[in-house]
């Protein structure tokens, strides 16, 4: 079956509730996308979807409900694991079309959970970057500077235009270049390094003080400008967990704010949870991987430090940090740091891709794949892929995304990656954002 250039191979057999595939006569092995999807109504029921990328997918992002694909032309495709009471995926039909020629959105497709649907407007307003994580919300940044927000509750509507773009007057003329999606809060990073936040600020996760004397005030969906004047270096990226937030600077310093209940702010001794406070990591930080209440950070020397909730052995079982709360950064000693090529934290588990393309999972994901949780276990994807020899071509980078209801493995051409980070055509904020190991 072909949907907007995506050839989807449906499964024909099932083993232990995980569907697999009969061999298909495929001309090319790469690029491919493998989507492992859990049924939100039956958490123990998983299914696998395999896509042969007739189009070139450049990025994948996952929220609790949606799998979002971005192709090389800036078009966006959405699949949901959730149907509401009206058998809808929760996004107005007007944003979809049934085909690339703009036909009306087919109501039968709307009722299918395992179908990718093209967001029609992305043909005219191509998307530069996509963002999603914990909440149903996903955010799209277009090449024209528009910020689209989908999956939000009606409370957000007062800040959105009819086409679901955030009203530009709220952004004071600033261009948004990065987004972080927490469970009930969103951070928007501007090209100049400012942070706009809106949503839940009960834990101080927006990095601004609030007056809570009026009960329920913290639930107001209003725009705020985070207090970052004490951060001397320009902020280049933002991240969010369930109820904490992070700002990463050009100097490689990481600042955290928000809830201290599970150590997920990274601040060992927190004097003010509403203030972005520097996290004590001696090396420069180049990337952050955030799960629900747990975080891993990668340094310039390819060391991985972890903190937050380890209740499900999200980082495995270690003598140096407990099964419980990891208060402050600790060096990850449950896996050889030198072997890690790619890491993803999501839900209550962690997935690691090694430099020789072995895949390991711990915590919740370890349980999903192998029914074990307390250490990193190697995953064999052959039971999902059958005879498909995918993820083996060294000219393609193997990447992983994970959320509560989805795990996605996909390959991206090295040529596509170099085109995405063409420094002549992108915002300056990305100049220091690329490090290939």
Coordinates of C-alpha atoms in Angstrom, one line a residue:
X1 CA 0.0 0.0 0.0
X2 CA 1.4 3.4 -0.9
X3 CA 0.4 6.6 0.9
X4 CA 1.8 9.9 -0.3
X5 CA 5.0 8.1 -1.4
X6 CA 5.4 5.9 1.7
X7 CA 5.1 2.2 0.9
X8 CA 3.8 0.6 4.1
X9 CA 4.2 -3.2 4.4
X10 CA 1.4 -4.6 6.6
X11 CA 2.2 -7.6 8.7
X12 CA 0.7 -11.0 8.1
X13 CA 1.9 -13.0 11.1
X14 CA 2.1 -12.4 14.8
X15 CA 4.2 -13.8 17.6
X16 CA 3.8 -12.9 21.2
X17 CA 1.6 -9.9 20.2
X18 CA 4.4 -8.4 18.0
X19 CA 3.6 -8.6 14.4
X20 CA 6.3 -9.5 11.9
X21 CA 6.6 -9.5 8.1
X22 CA 6.7 -12.0 5.3
X23 CA 9.6 -11.3 2.9
X24 CA 8.9 -8.8 0.2
X25 CA 10.7 -8.4 -3.1
X26 CA 12.3 -5.0 -2.5
X27 CA 14.7 -3.4 -4.9
X28 CA 16.6 -1.3 -2.4
X29 CA 17.4 -2.0 1.2
X30 CA 17.8 1.6 2.3
X31 CA 16.5 3.9 3.5
X32 CA 13.9 2.3 5.8
X33 CA 11.8 3.3 8.8
X34 CA 10.6 0.7 11.3
X35 CA 7.8 1.8 13.7
X36 CA 7.1 -0.2 16.8
X37 CA 3.7 1.0 18.1
X38 CA 1.9 0.2 21.3
X39 CA -1.9 0.2 21.5
X40 CA -2.8 2.9 24.0
X41 CA -5.9 0.9 25.0
X42 CA -3.9 -2.3 25.6
X43 CA -0.4 -1.3 26.7
X44 CA 1.0 -4.9 26.3
X45 CA -0.1 -5.2 22.7
X46 CA 2.5 -4.0 20.2
X47 CA 2.6 -4.0 16.4
X48 CA 5.3 -3.3 13.9
X49 CA 5.0 -1.1 10.8
X50 CA 7.7 -1.1 8.1
X51 CA 8.1 1.7 5.7
X52 CA 10.1 1.6 2.5
X53 CA 11.0 5.3 2.0
X54 CA 10.2 6.1 -1.6
X55 CA 10.5 9.7 -0.3
X56 CA 13.5 10.7 1.8
X57 CA 12.6 11.1 5.5
X58 CA 15.0 13.5 7.2
X59 CA 13.6 13.5 10.7
X60 CA 11.1 11.7 13.0
X61 CA 9.6 13.1 16.2
X62 CA 7.2 11.3 18.6
X63 CA 4.7 12.6 21.1
X64 CA 2.5 10.4 23.4
X65 CA -0.1 10.2 20.6
X66 CA 1.6 11.1 17.3
X67 CA 4.4 9.9 15.1
X68 CA 5.5 12.8 12.9
X69 CA 7.7 12.4 9.8
X70 CA 9.5 15.2 7.9
X71 CA 10.7 14.7 4.3
X72 CA 13.4 16.4 2.3
X73 CA 10.9 18.8 0.8
X74 CA 9.6 20.0 4.1
X75 CA 6.3 18.0 3.9
X76 CA 5.0 16.5 7.1
X77 CA 3.1 13.2 7.6
X78 CA 1.3 12.3 10.8
X79 CA 0.2 9.0 12.3
X80 CA -1.7 8.6 15.6
X81 CA -1.9 5.8 18.1
X82 CA -5.0 7.5 19.5
X83 CA -8.6 7.9 18.3
X84 CA -11.0 10.1 20.2
X85 CA -14.7 9.5 20.9
X86 CA -15.4 10.6 17.3
X87 CA -12.9 8.1 15.8
X88 CA -10.7 11.1 14.9
X89 CA -7.0 11.5 15.6
X90 CA -7.7 14.8 17.2
X91 CA -6.6 17.2 14.4
X92 CA -9.1 19.1 12.3
X93 CA -9.8 17.4 9.0
X94 CA -9.1 20.7 7.1
X95 CA -5.4 20.3 7.6
X96 CA -5.3 17.0 5.7
X97 CA -5.7 15.8 2.2
X98 CA -6.2 12.4 0.8
X99 CA -3.4 12.8 -1.8
X100 CA -0.7 15.1 -3.0
X101 CA -3.0 16.7 -5.5
X102 CA -5.1 18.2 -2.7
X103 CA -8.2 16.0 -2.7
X104 CA -10.5 16.2 0.3
X105 CA -9.5 14.3 3.3
X106 CA -11.0 10.8 3.3
X107 CA -13.2 10.1 6.3
X108 CA -12.3 6.4 6.1
X109 CA -8.6 7.2 6.4
X110 CA -9.3 9.5 9.3
X111 CA -10.6 6.4 11.2
X112 CA -7.5 4.3 10.6
X113 CA -4.8 4.5 13.3
X114 CA -2.0 3.0 11.1
X115 CA -2.2 5.5 8.3
X116 CA 0.1 8.4 7.7
X117 CA -1.7 11.6 6.7
X118 CA -0.1 14.5 4.9
X119 CA -0.5 17.9 6.4
X120 CA -1.5 19.6 3.2
X121 CA -0.3 23.2 4.1
X122 CA 3.3 21.9 4.3
X123 CA 3.4 21.7 0.5
X124 CA 3.1 25.6 0.4
X125 CA 4.8 26.4 3.7
X126 CA 7.7 23.8 3.9
X127 CA 8.7 22.8 7.4
X128 CA 12.3 23.2 8.6
X129 CA 12.2 21.4 11.9
X130 CA 9.7 19.3 13.9
X131 CA 9.4 18.9 17.7
X132 CA 7.5 16.6 20.0
X133 CA 8.0 14.5 23.2
X134 CA 5.7 13.8 26.1
X135 CA 2.3 15.6 25.7
X136 CA 0.0 15.1 22.7
X137 CA 1.4 18.4 21.3
X138 CA 3.8 18.6 18.4
X139 CA 5.3 21.8 16.9
X140 CA 6.5 22.6 13.4
X141 CA 8.8 25.4 12.4
X142 CA 8.5 26.4 8.8
X143 CA 11.1 27.9 6.5
X144 CA 9.1 31.1 6.4
X145 CA 9.3 31.5 10.2
X146 CA 5.8 30.3 11.1
X147 CA 5.3 28.2 14.3
X148 CA 2.5 25.6 14.0
X149 CA 1.1 23.9 17.1
X150 CA -1.1 20.8 17.0
X151 CA -2.5 18.4 19.6
X152 CA -3.1 21.1 22.2
X153 CA -6.2 21.6 24.3
X154 CA -8.7 24.3 23.5
X155 CA -7.0 26.5 26.2
X156 CA -4.3 27.2 23.7
X157 CA -6.6 28.5 21.0
X158 CA -6.5 32.1 22.1
X159 CA -2.8 32.2 21.1
X160 CA -3.3 30.5 17.7
X161 CA -4.5 31.8 14.3
X162 CA -7.0 29.8 12.4
X163 CA -4.2 27.9 10.6
X164 CA -2.8 26.8 14.0
X165 CA 0.2 29.1 13.9
X166 CA 1.2 31.0 17.0
X167 CA 0.3 34.6 16.7
X168 CA 3.4 36.5 15.8
X169 CA 2.7 39.5 18.1
X170 CA 3.2 37.2 21.1
X171 CA 6.8 36.6 20.0
X172 CA 7.8 40.3 19.8
X173 CA 9.0 39.9 16.3
X174 CA 11.5 37.2 17.3
X175 CA 12.1 34.2 15.1
X176 CA 11.8 30.8 16.8
X177 CA 14.6 28.3 16.1
X178 CA 14.2 25.6 18.8
X179 CA 11.3 24.2 20.8
X180 CA 11.0 21.9 23.8
X181 CA 7.7 20.1 24.6
X182 CA 7.2 19.0 28.2
X183 CA 4.0 17.3 29.4
X184 CA 2.1 20.5 30.0
X185 CA 4.5 23.2 29.1
X186 CA 6.4 24.4 26.0
X187 CA 9.6 26.4 25.6
X188 CA 10.3 28.4 22.5
X189 CA 13.9 29.6 21.9
X190 CA 14.4 32.6 19.7
X191 CA 17.3 33.3 17.3
X192 CA 18.6 35.9 19.7
X193 CA 18.7 33.4 22.6
X194 CA 15.6 34.4 24.5
X195 CA 13.1 31.8 25.9
X196 CA 9.4 32.1 25.6
X197 CA 7.4 29.7 27.7
X198 CA 3.7 28.9 28.1
X199 CA 1.6 26.2 29.8
X200 CA 1.9 24.7 33.3
X201 CA 4.4 26.6 35.6
X202 CA 3.5 25.1 38.9
X203 CA 7.0 23.6 39.4
X204 CA 8.8 26.7 38.0
X205 CA 9.6 24.8 34.8
X206 CA 9.2 27.9 32.7
X207 CA 12.0 29.6 34.6
X208 CA 10.0 32.5 35.9
X209 CA 8.4 33.2 39.3
X210 CA 4.7 33.2 39.7
X211 CA 2.1 34.4 42.3
X212 CA 0.2 31.3 43.4
X213 CA -2.0 33.1 45.9
X214 CA -4.9 32.7 43.5
X215 CA -5.6 28.9 43.4
X216 CA -5.3 27.5 39.9
X217 CA -3.3 30.5 38.6
X218 CA -0.5 28.2 37.6
X219 CA -2.7 26.5 35.0
X220 CA -3.2 29.7 33.0
X221 CA -2.0 29.2 29.4
X222 CA -0.2 32.5 29.0
X223 CA 3.0 33.5 27.4
X224 CA 5.9 34.2 29.7
X225 CA 9.5 35.3 29.0
X226 CA 11.9 33.1 31.0
X227 CA 14.4 34.9 33.2
X228 CA 17.8 34.1 31.7
X229 CA 19.7 37.4 32.2
X230 CA 22.1 35.7 34.7
X231 CA 23.2 33.3 31.9
X232 CA 26.2 35.0 30.3
X233 CA 26.6 32.8 27.2
X234 CA 24.0 32.6 24.4
X235 CA 21.4 29.8 24.7
X236 CA 21.4 27.6 21.7
X237 CA 19.0 24.7 22.6
X238 CA 16.2 24.0 25.0
X239 CA 14.8 20.7 26.4
X240 CA 12.0 19.6 28.7
X241 CA 11.0 16.5 30.8
X242 CA 7.6 16.0 32.3
X243 CA 8.0 19.0 34.6
X244 CA 11.6 20.3 34.3
X245 CA 13.4 22.4 31.7
X246 CA 16.9 22.9 30.4
X247 CA 18.9 25.5 28.5
X248 CA 22.1 24.6 26.8
X249 CA 24.5 27.5 26.0
X250 CA 27.1 28.0 23.2
X251 CA 29.8 27.5 25.8
X252 CA 28.5 24.0 26.6
X253 CA 27.0 25.0 30.0
X254 CA 23.7 23.3 31.0
X255 CA 21.1 25.0 33.2
X256 CA 18.0 23.4 34.7
X257 CA 14.8 24.5 36.5
X258 CA 11.5 23.0 37.6
X259 CA 10.5 20.1 39.9
X260 CA 13.2 18.6 42.2
X261 CA 11.0 15.7 43.3
X262 CA 12.8 13.1 41.3
X263 CA 16.2 14.8 40.7
X264 CA 15.2 15.5 37.1
X265 CA 16.3 19.1 37.1
X266 CA 19.9 18.0 37.5
X267 CA 20.5 20.5 40.3
X268 CA 21.8 18.6 43.3
X269 CA 21.2 21.4 45.8
X270 CA 18.4 23.5 44.6
X271 CA 17.8 26.9 46.2
X272 CA 15.3 28.2 43.7
X273 CA 13.5 25.8 41.4
X274 CA 12.0 28.7 39.4
X275 CA 15.4 29.9 38.3
X276 CA 17.6 28.3 35.6
X277 CA 20.5 27.0 37.7
X278 CA 23.8 25.7 36.3
X279 CA 24.2 21.9 36.5
X280 CA 27.5 20.7 37.9
X281 CA 29.1 19.0 34.9
X282 CA 32.8 19.6 34.5
X283 CA 33.0 19.1 30.8
X284 CA 31.2 20.9 28.0
X285 CA 27.8 19.5 27.2
X286 CA 26.9 19.0 23.6
X287 CA 23.5 17.1 23.8
X288 CA 20.7 16.3 26.2
X289 CA 18.5 13.2 26.1
X290 CA 15.3 13.5 28.2
X291 CA 12.9 10.9 29.4
X292 CA 9.8 11.4 31.6
X293 CA 11.7 12.1 34.8
X294 CA 15.2 11.2 33.9
X295 CA 18.0 12.7 31.8
X296 CA 21.3 11.8 30.1
X297 CA 23.7 14.4 28.8
X298 CA 26.6 13.9 26.4
X299 CA 29.8 15.9 26.8
X300 CA 32.3 17.0 24.2
X301 CA 34.6 14.1 25.3
X302 CA 31.8 11.6 24.6
X303 CA 31.1 11.0 28.2
X304 CA 27.5 10.4 29.3
X305 CA 26.2 11.7 32.7
X306 CA 22.8 10.8 34.0
X307 CA 20.4 12.1 36.7
X308 CA 16.8 11.8 37.8
X309 CA 14.4 8.9 38.4
X310 CA 15.9 5.4 37.9
X311 CA 12.9 3.6 39.3
X312 CA 12.5 1.4 36.3
X313 CA 16.3 0.9 35.8
X314 CA 16.1 3.5 32.9
X315 CA 19.9 3.6 33.1
X316 CA 20.4 0.0 34.3
X317 CA 21.4 -1.2 37.8
X318 CA 24.7 0.3 39.1
X319 CA 26.7 0.4 42.2
X320 CA 27.4 4.1 41.8
X321 CA 23.8 5.3 41.4
X322 CA 20.7 3.8 43.0
X323 CA 17.5 2.3 41.7
X324 CA 15.4 5.3 42.6
X325 CA 16.5 8.9 42.5
X326 CA 19.9 9.9 41.0
X327 CA 20.5 13.3 42.6
X328 CA 22.9 15.3 40.5
X329 CA 24.9 14.1 37.4
X330 CA 26.6 10.7 37.7
X331 CA 28.8 9.1 35.0
X332 CA 26.9 6.3 33.2
X333 CA 28.8 3.2 34.1
X334 CA 26.3 0.5 33.0
X335 CA 27.4 0.8 29.4
X336 CA 30.7 1.5 27.7
X337 CA 30.5 5.2 26.8
X338 CA 33.0 4.8 24.0
X339 CA 30.7 2.5 22.1
X340 CA 27.6 4.8 22.1
X341 CA 26.8 6.3 18.8
X342 CA 23.2 7.3 19.4
X343 CA 21.0 7.4 22.6
X344 CA 17.3 8.1 23.1
X345 CA 15.5 8.4 26.4
X346 CA 11.7 8.3 26.4
X347 CA 8.9 7.2 28.6
X348 CA 10.6 5.1 31.3
X349 CA 13.4 3.6 29.3
X350 CA 16.6 4.2 27.3
X351 CA 17.7 2.9 23.9
X352 CA 21.4 2.9 22.8
X353 CA 22.7 2.4 19.2
X354 CA 26.4 1.5 19.2
X355 CA 29.0 2.4 16.7
X356 CA 28.8 -1.1 15.2
X357 CA 25.0 -0.7 14.9
X358 CA 24.0 -2.9 17.8
X359 CA 20.9 -1.8 19.6
X360 CA 20.5 -2.1 23.4
X361 CA 17.5 -1.2 25.6
X362 CA 16.9 -0.8 29.3
X363 CA 14.0 0.0 31.6
X364 CA 10.6 0.1 30.1
X365 CA 12.0 -0.6 26.6
X366 CA 14.0 -3.5 27.8
X367 CA 10.8 -5.0 29.1
X368 CA 8.9 -4.3 25.8
X369 CA 11.6 -6.1 23.8
X370 CA 13.0 -8.8 26.1
X371 CA 10.9 -8.8 29.3
X372 CA 13.9 -7.6 31.3
X373 CA 14.5 -4.2 32.8
X374 CA 17.5 -3.9 35.1
X375 CA 20.3 -3.7 32.6
X376 CA 21.0 -2.9 28.9
X377 CA 20.1 -5.8 26.7
X378 CA 20.8 -6.2 23.1
X379 CA 17.8 -6.1 20.8
X380 CA 17.5 -8.3 17.7
X381 CA 15.3 -6.5 15.2
X382 CA 15.1 -9.5 12.9
X383 CA 11.9 -10.7 14.5
X384 CA 10.3 -7.4 13.3
X385 CA 12.1 -7.2 10.0
X386 CA 12.0 -10.8 8.7
X387 CA 14.5 -11.1 5.8
X388 CA 14.7 -7.4 5.2
X389 CA 18.4 -6.5 5.3
X390 CA 18.0 -3.0 6.6
X391 CA 19.9 -0.6 8.8
X392 CA 23.2 -2.1 7.5
X393 CA 24.3 0.4 4.8
X394 CA 27.1 2.5 6.3
X395 CA 26.2 5.4 3.9
X396 CA 23.1 5.8 6.0
X397 CA 23.0 7.0 9.6
X398 CA 20.9 4.8 11.9
X399 CA 18.8 6.9 14.3
X400 CA 16.2 6.1 17.0
X401 CA 13.3 8.0 18.5
X402 CA 11.2 6.8 21.5
X403 CA 8.1 7.8 23.4
X404 CA 5.5 6.0 25.5
X405 CA 3.6 4.5 22.6
X406 CA 6.2 4.5 19.8
X407 CA 9.7 3.4 19.1
X408 CA 11.1 4.3 15.7
X409 CA 14.3 3.2 14.0
X410 CA 15.1 5.0 10.8
X411 CA 18.0 5.7 8.4
X412 CA 19.0 9.0 7.0
X413 CA 21.4 9.4 4.1
X414 CA 24.7 11.1 5.0
X415 CA 24.0 13.4 1.9
X416 CA 20.7 14.4 3.4
X417 CA 22.4 15.3 6.7
X418 CA 25.0 17.4 5.0
X419 CA 22.2 19.2 3.1
X420 CA 20.2 19.9 6.2
X421 CA 23.2 21.5 7.9
X422 CA 24.3 23.6 4.9
X423 CA 25.7 26.5 6.9
X424 CA 25.0 29.0 4.2
X425 CA 21.3 28.4 4.3
X426 CA 20.5 27.9 7.9
X427 CA 20.3 30.0 11.1
X428 CA 23.5 30.8 12.8
X429 CA 22.3 29.1 16.0
X430 CA 23.0 25.7 14.3
X431 CA 26.6 26.4 13.5
X432 CA 27.8 24.6 16.6
X433 CA 25.1 22.0 16.7
X434 CA 26.7 19.3 14.6
X435 CA 29.2 16.7 15.8
X436 CA 29.6 13.5 13.9
X437 CA 31.5 10.8 15.8

